[in-house]
Amino acid sequence: MTYEALAPQQDSHAFVDRYRAEHPEDVLVIDDVVAADQGVTGLIYELAARGREDMLLCRKVNGIEVPVVSNMFASRTRIARMLGTRPEQLHETFAARAAAPVPPRYVDSGPILEDVRSGAEVDLGSLPMLRHFASDRAPYITSGVIVATDPDTGVGNMSYHRAMVHSPTELATSLHSRGDLWRMLARYAERGEPMPVAMVIGGHPLFMLAASARVGYDVDERAVAGGLFGEPLDVVATPAYGIGVPAWSDFVLEGVIDPAAHAQEGPFGEFSGYSSNRSTNNVLRVETILRRRQPMLFDVEGGNTAEHLNLARVPRESEMAEKLKARFPDVTAVHYPTSGTHFHCYVAVRQSRPGQARQIMLGLLGWDPYLKTVIAVDSDIDLTDDAAVLWALATHFQPHRDILTVDGLPGSPLDPSSTSDGTTSRMGLDATRGPEFEGRRIEISDDAMSRARTLLTTLTTGANHG
C-alpha cells in the first residue's frame, strides 16, 4: 500500500487539528515560550488547581524544536469523544471495541520513514524531551510505547516504559518486573539473545489507549488498536528488525534490549504522587532513529495527574465494569477516583440482598492487584464526586459492621507503603444503606432549583451588580 493510501484518520496531527476545530474551548494553545524544565508540568498542575482539564498545545518550548501536546487524556469526556461516544458509555464502548481486535496492516511507506538515521547519525541528544518534576533524575520520555514480539510465537506486545538518556545511543528504562515485556525479555535471555524492540513516541490517541489495554500475553495490542479504530492499524516495518510500528508515528527508536545490560535510572515522579527509584534498570541500545519530517512531541504528563491516571485506568475500569456487571447485574457503575491514584475504587450497587456489596467488593479486590480500598455505595450516589461518596461513607457506614480486610496479597511495586516483600493489605468499606437503614434524603424541588438558576444567571451577567 502506498503512502497516499494510508488512513488519514490514524494521523495524530490530523486528530489535533480536527479536535481543535470541533472543540476549541477544550484546547489551550500557548504561543509564549514555555520552559522544557517543568514548564509544561506547571501549566497542567495549575490548570488542575483551577478545575480545568484542557488539552495543552505548546507551540514553543525552550530548547525543543517541535511543538508539544500534553494533557490529552486528562478528560474522560475527551477520551469518550476519541471513541465517538458519550462519557456514560465510555466503559462499554472501550470494552466492546477492545474485544474485537483487528490485526495490523503492513504498508510500504508512511510519514515515520521520512527521516531515518542509523549508525554514527544516532544521537539521542537530538530527541525532544521534557523534565517533568524537580525531583526527576533527568528529562524523561513518558509516552514511549515499546513494541516487541515473542521469539517463539511471534505475537506482538506493546506497553509504556519511562526512559531517560544514558548515553548518546542508549536509554535507561524500567520494564515493570511483572509485566509482559519483562516475561518476553526472559525468553530471549533463555536463548542467549538480545530482544529487538522499537519505542514509539507519538501516535494517535487510540493507539496510545490500546497500549494501556489489559489483555493476555497472547494478545497483540496493535490488534486492539485496530479494534478501537474499527480498521487495521497501518504499520511499517522498521529497517533493521522488521518490527511493525504505526506509519503515522512521530518518532521511533529501533534497537535491542540486552538482558545482561543494566544502567541506573530514576527517581521519576510516578502515579502515586511520590518519586520512585524502583526500576528494573534495563538498557535500550538504539541503532536507528526514525522520525516524521515535521514531528510533534506527544507528552504524557507524569505524577498523579488526571492524564497519567486516566490513560491506565480507563482500560482498567472498562475491564472491571465488564466483569462485575456480567457476574453481578446489580452493579450500576465503577469509578477509580483521581484522589486514590490507582489504589481506590468506588462501586455503585442496586442492593437486592444482604451481603451483596461485600461480595462485589471481594470480587474487585481479587481481580485488580493494584486496588487497596473499595467503597461500595448505593446507585443514587455520583461516583465521580468524591464529596458524595464521602457523604455516603459518613452517613451509612458503621466500622464495627461494614468493614472487611484481607492482608498478605501482592500489590503495586510503586506503592510506597507496601511491605518489603511487595505485599499489601486490602479493605472494603460498605457504605450502602443496607436493609435496616431508616432515613429520607432531603429534597429540593425542580421548580425551586430552576428559579435559583434563573436568578443567579441574572446576577452573574451583571444586571443587578451594584
Coordinates of C-alpha atoms in Angstrom, one line a residue:
M1 CA 0.0 0.0 0.0
T2 CA 1.4 3.4 -0.9
Y3 CA 1.9 6.4 1.3
E4 CA -1.1 8.2 -0.3
A5 CA -3.4 5.3 0.5
L6 CA -2.8 5.5 4.3
A7 CA -5.8 6.0 6.5
P8 CA -5.6 9.8 7.5
Q9 CA -7.9 9.2 10.5
Q10 CA -4.9 7.5 12.1
D11 CA -2.8 10.6 11.9
S12 CA -2.2 12.2 15.3
H13 CA -1.6 15.6 13.8
A14 CA -4.9 15.5 11.9
F15 CA -6.6 14.5 15.2
V16 CA -5.2 17.5 17.0
D17 CA -6.3 19.9 14.1
R18 CA -9.8 18.3 13.9
Y19 CA -10.3 18.3 17.7
R20 CA -9.2 22.0 17.9
A21 CA -11.7 22.9 15.2
E22 CA -14.6 21.0 16.8
H23 CA -13.9 21.8 20.4
P24 CA -11.8 25.0 20.6
E25 CA -13.0 25.5 24.2
D26 CA -11.3 22.3 25.3
V27 CA -7.8 23.0 23.9
L28 CA -5.4 25.6 25.4
V29 CA -2.9 26.9 22.9
I30 CA 0.2 28.5 24.4
D31 CA 2.2 30.8 22.0
D32 CA 4.5 32.1 24.6
V33 CA 7.8 30.3 25.2
V34 CA 7.4 27.6 27.8
A35 CA 10.4 26.1 29.7
A36 CA 11.4 22.5 29.0
D37 CA 12.2 22.1 32.6
Q38 CA 8.8 21.7 34.4
G39 CA 7.1 24.4 32.3
V40 CA 4.5 22.1 30.8
T41 CA 4.1 20.3 34.2
G42 CA 3.5 23.7 35.9
L43 CA 0.8 24.6 33.4
I44 CA -1.0 21.3 33.8
Y45 CA -1.0 21.3 37.6
E46 CA -2.1 25.0 37.7
L47 CA -5.0 24.1 35.3
A48 CA -6.0 21.2 37.6
A49 CA -6.0 23.5 40.6
R50 CA -8.5 25.7 38.7
G51 CA -10.7 22.7 37.9
R52 CA -9.6 22.6 34.2
E53 CA -8.6 19.6 32.1
D54 CA -7.7 21.3 28.8
M55 CA -5.6 19.6 26.2
L56 CA -2.4 21.6 26.0
L57 CA -0.6 22.6 22.8
C58 CA 2.6 24.5 23.5
R59 CA 4.0 25.8 20.2
K60 CA 7.3 27.0 21.6
V61 CA 9.2 25.1 24.3
N62 CA 12.6 26.4 25.1
G63 CA 15.3 24.1 23.8
I64 CA 12.9 21.8 21.9
E65 CA 12.5 22.3 18.2
V66 CA 9.0 20.8 18.0
P67 CA 5.5 21.7 19.3
V68 CA 4.4 19.8 22.5
V69 CA 1.0 18.3 23.0
S70 CA 0.2 17.2 26.6
N71 CA -2.7 16.5 28.9
M72 CA -4.6 14.8 26.1
F73 CA -6.1 12.1 28.3
A74 CA -6.9 14.3 31.3
S75 CA -10.6 14.5 30.5
R76 CA -12.9 11.5 30.4
T77 CA -15.2 13.5 28.1
R78 CA -12.3 14.0 25.7
I79 CA -11.5 10.2 25.8
A80 CA -15.1 9.4 25.1
R81 CA -15.0 11.8 22.1
M82 CA -11.9 10.0 20.8
L83 CA -14.0 6.8 20.7
G84 CA -17.0 8.6 19.2
T85 CA -19.2 8.0 22.3
R86 CA -20.6 9.8 25.4
P87 CA -18.8 9.7 28.8
E88 CA -21.5 7.5 30.3
Q89 CA -20.9 4.9 27.6
L90 CA -17.1 5.1 27.8
H91 CA -16.5 1.8 29.6
E92 CA -18.9 -0.2 27.4
T93 CA -17.6 1.3 24.2
F94 CA -13.9 0.7 25.0
A95 CA -14.6 -2.9 26.2
A96 CA -16.6 -3.8 23.2
R97 CA -14.0 -2.5 20.7
A98 CA -11.0 -3.9 22.5
A99 CA -12.8 -7.3 22.5
A100 CA -13.0 -7.1 18.7
P101 CA -9.3 -6.9 17.7
V102 CA -8.3 -6.3 14.1
P103 CA -4.8 -7.4 13.1
P104 CA -2.4 -4.6 11.8
R105 CA -2.0 -3.9 8.1
Y106 CA 1.6 -3.6 6.8
V107 CA 2.1 -0.7 4.4
D108 CA 5.1 0.2 2.2
S109 CA 5.7 3.7 3.4
G110 CA 4.5 6.4 5.8
P111 CA 5.5 9.7 7.4
I112 CA 7.6 7.9 10.0
L113 CA 10.0 6.9 7.2
E114 CA 10.6 10.5 6.1
D115 CA 13.8 10.8 8.1
V116 CA 15.8 7.7 9.0
R117 CA 19.1 7.9 10.8
S118 CA 21.4 5.0 11.8
G119 CA 25.0 4.2 12.7
A120 CA 27.0 7.3 13.5
E121 CA 24.0 9.5 12.9
V122 CA 22.2 8.2 16.0
D123 CA 22.3 10.8 18.8
L124 CA 19.6 10.6 21.4
G125 CA 20.6 14.1 22.5
S126 CA 18.6 15.3 19.4
L127 CA 15.4 13.9 20.8
P128 CA 12.9 16.4 22.3
M129 CA 12.5 15.6 26.0
L130 CA 10.9 17.3 29.0
R131 CA 11.9 17.4 32.6
H132 CA 8.6 16.9 34.4
F133 CA 9.4 17.3 38.1
A134 CA 12.3 18.9 40.0
S135 CA 12.7 15.5 41.8
D136 CA 13.2 13.7 38.5
R137 CA 16.8 12.4 37.8
A138 CA 16.7 13.8 34.2
P139 CA 14.4 14.7 31.4
Y140 CA 12.2 11.7 30.6
I141 CA 10.4 10.1 27.7
T142 CA 7.0 9.5 29.3
S143 CA 4.9 8.5 26.2
G144 CA 7.3 5.8 24.9
V145 CA 5.5 2.6 23.8
I146 CA 7.9 -0.3 23.4
V147 CA 6.8 -2.8 20.7
A148 CA 8.4 -6.3 20.7
T149 CA 7.5 -9.8 19.6
D150 CA 7.7 -13.2 21.3
P151 CA 10.7 -15.2 20.0
D152 CA 8.6 -18.4 19.9
T153 CA 5.1 -17.4 18.9
G154 CA 5.8 -14.1 17.0
V155 CA 2.9 -12.5 18.9
G156 CA 3.5 -8.8 19.5
N157 CA 3.3 -6.7 22.7
M158 CA 3.0 -3.0 23.4
S159 CA 3.5 -1.3 26.7
Y160 CA 4.5 2.0 28.2
H161 CA 8.0 2.4 29.7
R162 CA 9.6 5.6 31.1
A163 CA 13.1 6.2 29.7
M164 CA 16.0 8.7 30.2
V165 CA 19.1 9.1 28.1
H166 CA 22.0 7.1 29.4
S167 CA 24.5 7.7 26.6
P168 CA 24.2 9.1 23.0
T169 CA 23.0 5.7 21.8
E170 CA 21.4 4.2 25.0
L171 CA 18.3 4.7 27.1
A172 CA 17.9 3.6 30.7
T173 CA 14.4 2.2 31.2
S174 CA 12.2 0.2 33.5
L175 CA 10.3 -2.8 32.2
H176 CA 7.9 -3.5 35.2
S177 CA 9.0 -6.7 36.8
R178 CA 5.7 -8.5 36.5
G179 CA 4.8 -7.2 33.0
D180 CA 4.5 -9.0 29.7
L181 CA 7.6 -7.3 28.2
W182 CA 9.7 -8.5 31.2
R183 CA 8.5 -12.0 30.6
M184 CA 9.3 -11.7 26.9
L185 CA 12.9 -10.5 27.8
A186 CA 13.3 -13.6 29.9
R187 CA 12.5 -15.8 26.9
Y188 CA 15.2 -14.0 24.9
A189 CA 17.6 -14.4 27.8
E190 CA 17.0 -18.2 27.8
R191 CA 18.1 -18.2 24.2
G192 CA 21.1 -16.0 24.9
E193 CA 19.9 -13.3 22.6
P194 CA 19.1 -9.6 22.9
M195 CA 15.5 -8.6 22.4
P196 CA 14.7 -6.5 19.3
V197 CA 12.4 -3.6 20.2
A198 CA 11.0 -0.4 18.8
M199 CA 10.0 2.5 21.0
V200 CA 7.2 4.6 19.5
I201 CA 6.9 8.2 20.7
G202 CA 3.8 10.0 19.4
G203 CA 0.8 8.3 17.9
H204 CA -2.9 8.7 17.5
P205 CA -4.6 8.7 20.9
L206 CA -6.5 5.5 20.1
F207 CA -3.1 3.8 19.5
M208 CA -1.9 5.2 22.8
L209 CA -5.0 3.9 24.6
A210 CA -4.5 0.5 23.1
A211 CA -1.0 0.3 24.6
S212 CA -2.7 0.5 28.1
A213 CA -5.2 -2.2 27.4
R214 CA -5.3 -5.0 29.9
V215 CA -5.1 -8.1 27.7
G216 CA -3.4 -11.5 27.9
Y217 CA 0.2 -12.3 26.9
D218 CA -1.0 -13.8 23.7
V219 CA -3.0 -10.7 22.5
D220 CA -1.2 -8.2 20.3
E221 CA -2.1 -4.7 21.4
R222 CA -1.7 -3.5 17.8
A223 CA -4.8 -5.5 17.0
V224 CA -6.5 -3.9 20.0
A225 CA -5.7 -0.5 18.4
G226 CA -7.3 -1.8 15.2
G227 CA -10.4 -2.7 17.2
L228 CA -10.5 0.8 18.7
F229 CA -10.1 2.3 15.2
G230 CA -12.6 -0.1 13.6
E231 CA -10.0 -0.8 10.9
P232 CA -6.4 -2.2 10.8
L233 CA -3.7 -0.2 12.3
D234 CA -1.4 0.9 9.4
V235 CA 2.2 -0.2 10.3
V236 CA 5.5 -0.1 8.5
A237 CA 8.4 -2.5 9.2
T238 CA 11.4 -0.9 11.0
P239 CA 14.6 -1.1 8.9
A240 CA 16.8 -3.4 11.0
Y241 CA 14.4 -5.8 12.7
G242 CA 11.1 -5.5 10.7
I243 CA 9.0 -4.6 13.8
G244 CA 5.6 -3.2 12.8
V245 CA 5.2 0.4 14.1
P246 CA 2.4 2.9 13.3
A247 CA 3.0 4.6 9.9
W248 CA 1.9 7.9 11.5
S249 CA 4.3 7.8 14.4
D250 CA 6.3 10.9 15.2
F251 CA 9.5 9.2 16.4
V252 CA 10.6 5.5 16.6
L253 CA 13.7 4.3 18.3
E254 CA 14.7 0.9 17.0
G255 CA 17.3 -1.3 18.7
V256 CA 17.7 -4.1 21.3
I257 CA 17.5 -4.7 25.0
D258 CA 20.3 -6.9 26.2
P259 CA 19.1 -8.9 29.2
A260 CA 22.6 -8.6 30.8
A261 CA 23.0 -4.8 30.4
H262 CA 21.8 -2.5 33.2
A263 CA 22.0 1.2 34.0
Q264 CA 20.6 3.2 36.8
E265 CA 17.5 5.3 36.2
G266 CA 15.1 7.2 38.4
P267 CA 13.9 8.7 40.6
F268 CA 10.9 9.6 38.5
G269 CA 7.5 11.1 39.5
E270 CA 5.1 8.3 39.5
F271 CA 1.3 8.0 39.7
S272 CA 1.4 7.6 43.5
G273 CA 2.5 11.3 43.8
Y274 CA 5.9 10.1 45.0
S275 CA 9.2 9.9 43.2
S276 CA 10.1 6.3 42.6
N277 CA 13.6 4.7 42.4
R278 CA 12.1 1.2 41.9
S279 CA 13.2 0.1 38.4
T280 CA 14.5 -2.9 36.5
N281 CA 17.2 -0.6 35.2
N282 CA 17.3 -2.1 31.7
V283 CA 19.2 -0.6 28.8
L284 CA 17.7 0.0 25.3
R285 CA 20.6 0.3 22.8
V286 CA 19.3 2.4 19.9
E287 CA 20.5 1.6 16.4
T288 CA 18.1 3.5 14.3
I289 CA 16.1 6.7 14.8
L290 CA 13.0 7.3 12.6
R291 CA 11.0 10.5 12.6
R292 CA 8.5 12.5 10.7
R293 CA 9.8 15.4 8.8
Q294 CA 7.8 17.8 11.0
P295 CA 7.1 15.9 14.2
M296 CA 5.3 16.9 17.4
L297 CA 6.1 15.7 20.9
F298 CA 3.1 13.9 22.3
D299 CA 3.9 14.0 26.0
V300 CA 2.2 12.1 28.8
E301 CA 2.3 14.2 32.0
G302 CA 3.6 12.0 34.8
G303 CA 2.9 12.0 38.5
N304 CA -0.6 11.8 40.0
T305 CA -2.2 13.8 37.2
A306 CA -5.6 13.0 35.6
E307 CA -3.8 12.3 32.3
H308 CA -1.4 9.8 33.7
L309 CA -4.1 8.1 35.7
N310 CA -6.8 8.1 33.0
L311 CA -4.5 6.6 30.4
A312 CA -4.2 3.5 32.6
R313 CA -7.5 3.4 34.5
V314 CA -9.9 3.8 31.6
P315 CA -8.9 0.3 30.3
R316 CA -8.8 -1.0 33.9
E317 CA -12.2 0.5 34.7
S318 CA -13.7 -0.9 31.5
E319 CA -12.4 -4.4 32.3
M320 CA -13.6 -4.3 35.9
A321 CA -17.0 -2.9 34.9
E322 CA -17.5 -5.6 32.3
K323 CA -16.5 -8.4 34.7
L324 CA -18.6 -7.1 37.6
K325 CA -21.7 -6.4 35.6
A326 CA -21.5 -9.9 34.0
R327 CA -21.2 -11.6 37.4
F328 CA -23.3 -9.1 39.4
P329 CA -26.0 -7.5 37.3
D330 CA -26.9 -5.1 40.2
V331 CA -23.6 -3.2 39.8
T332 CA -24.6 0.1 38.1
A333 CA -21.2 1.9 37.9
V334 CA -17.5 1.6 38.6
H335 CA -15.1 4.5 39.1
Y336 CA -11.4 4.9 40.0
P337 CA -11.0 8.4 41.5
T338 CA -8.0 10.6 40.8
S339 CA -7.7 11.2 44.6
G340 CA -7.0 7.4 45.1
T341 CA -4.4 7.2 42.2
H342 CA -4.7 3.5 41.2
F343 CA -5.4 2.3 44.7
H344 CA -9.0 3.2 45.3
C345 CA -12.2 2.2 43.5
Y346 CA -15.8 3.2 44.0
V347 CA -18.6 0.9 43.0
A348 CA -22.4 1.7 42.9
V349 CA -24.8 -1.2 43.7
R350 CA -28.5 -1.6 43.4
Q351 CA -28.8 -3.7 46.6
S352 CA -31.2 -6.6 46.4
R353 CA -30.0 -8.9 49.3
P354 CA -27.8 -8.7 52.4
G355 CA -24.1 -9.3 51.9
Q356 CA -24.2 -8.4 48.2
A357 CA -22.0 -5.3 48.4
R358 CA -19.4 -7.3 50.4
Q359 CA -19.3 -10.0 47.7
I360 CA -18.9 -7.4 45.0
M361 CA -16.0 -5.7 46.8
L362 CA -14.3 -9.0 47.3
G363 CA -14.5 -9.6 43.6
L364 CA -12.9 -6.2 42.8
L365 CA -10.2 -6.7 45.4
G366 CA -9.3 -10.1 44.0
W367 CA -9.4 -9.1 40.3
D368 CA -7.3 -5.9 40.4
P369 CA -3.9 -6.3 42.0
Y370 CA -3.4 -2.6 42.4
L371 CA -6.5 -2.0 44.5
K372 CA -6.2 -1.4 48.2
T373 CA -9.6 0.1 49.1
V374 CA -13.0 -0.3 47.6
I375 CA -16.0 1.7 48.7
A376 CA -19.5 0.4 47.8
V377 CA -22.4 2.9 47.7
D378 CA -26.0 2.9 46.5
S379 CA -26.8 3.5 42.9
D380 CA -28.1 7.1 43.5
I381 CA -24.6 8.3 44.6
D382 CA -22.5 10.0 41.9
L383 CA -19.2 8.1 41.9
T384 CA -17.4 10.9 40.1
D385 CA -18.0 13.2 43.1
D386 CA -15.6 12.4 46.0
A387 CA -17.7 14.5 48.3
A388 CA -20.8 12.5 47.5
V389 CA -19.0 9.2 48.2
L390 CA -17.6 10.5 51.5
W391 CA -21.0 11.7 52.5
A392 CA -22.3 8.2 51.9
L393 CA -19.4 6.8 54.0
A394 CA -20.2 9.3 56.8
T395 CA -23.9 8.6 57.0
H396 CA -24.3 4.9 56.0
F397 CA -21.1 3.2 57.3
Q398 CA -20.5 1.6 60.7
P399 CA -16.9 0.5 61.3
H400 CA -17.7 -2.5 63.5
R401 CA -20.1 -3.9 60.9
D402 CA -19.3 -2.6 57.5
I403 CA -15.5 -3.1 57.0
L404 CA -13.6 -6.1 55.6
T405 CA -9.8 -6.5 55.4
V406 CA -7.5 -9.0 53.7
D407 CA -3.7 -9.0 54.0
G408 CA -0.7 -10.6 52.5
L409 CA -1.7 -10.1 48.9
P410 CA 0.6 -8.9 46.0
G411 CA 0.4 -5.2 45.4
S412 CA 1.7 -2.5 43.2
P413 CA 5.6 -2.3 43.2
L414 CA 5.2 1.5 43.0
D415 CA 3.1 1.7 46.2
P416 CA 5.4 3.5 48.7
S417 CA 3.5 1.9 51.7
S418 CA 3.8 -1.7 50.5
T419 CA 5.9 -4.1 52.6
S420 CA 9.4 -5.1 51.8
D421 CA 8.2 -8.2 50.1
G422 CA 5.8 -6.3 47.8
T423 CA 2.6 -7.4 49.6
T424 CA -0.2 -5.2 50.7
S425 CA -3.4 -5.4 52.7
R426 CA -6.8 -4.6 51.2
M427 CA -10.0 -3.1 52.6
G428 CA -13.7 -3.0 51.6
L429 CA -16.0 -0.3 53.1
D430 CA -19.7 -1.0 52.7
A431 CA -21.3 2.5 52.5
T432 CA -24.6 1.3 51.2
R433 CA -27.7 2.0 53.2
G434 CA -28.5 -1.7 54.0
P435 CA -31.8 -3.3 54.6
E436 CA -32.2 -1.9 58.2
F437 CA -31.4 1.7 57.2
E438 CA -34.0 4.4 58.1
G439 CA -33.8 7.9 56.7
R440 CA -35.1 10.0 53.9
R441 CA -32.8 12.2 51.9
I442 CA -33.6 15.9 51.9
E443 CA -35.1 17.1 48.7
I444 CA -35.3 20.4 46.7
S445 CA -38.0 20.7 44.1
D446 CA -37.1 21.1 40.5
D447 CA -39.1 24.4 40.4
A448 CA -37.0 25.9 43.2
M449 CA -33.8 24.9 41.5
S450 CA -34.9 26.3 38.2
R451 CA -35.9 29.7 39.8
A452 CA -32.5 29.8 41.6
R453 CA -30.6 29.2 38.4
T454 CA -32.5 31.9 36.6
L455 CA -31.9 34.4 39.5
L456 CA -28.2 33.6 39.7
T457 CA -27.7 33.8 35.9
T458 CA -29.3 37.3 36.0
L459 CA -26.9 38.3 38.8
T460 CA -23.8 37.0 37.3
T461 CA -24.4 38.7 33.9
G462 CA -24.2 42.0 35.7
A463 CA -27.8 43.1 35.6
N464 CA -28.0 43.6 39.4
H465 CA -24.4 44.3 40.2
G466 CA -24.1 47.4 42.4

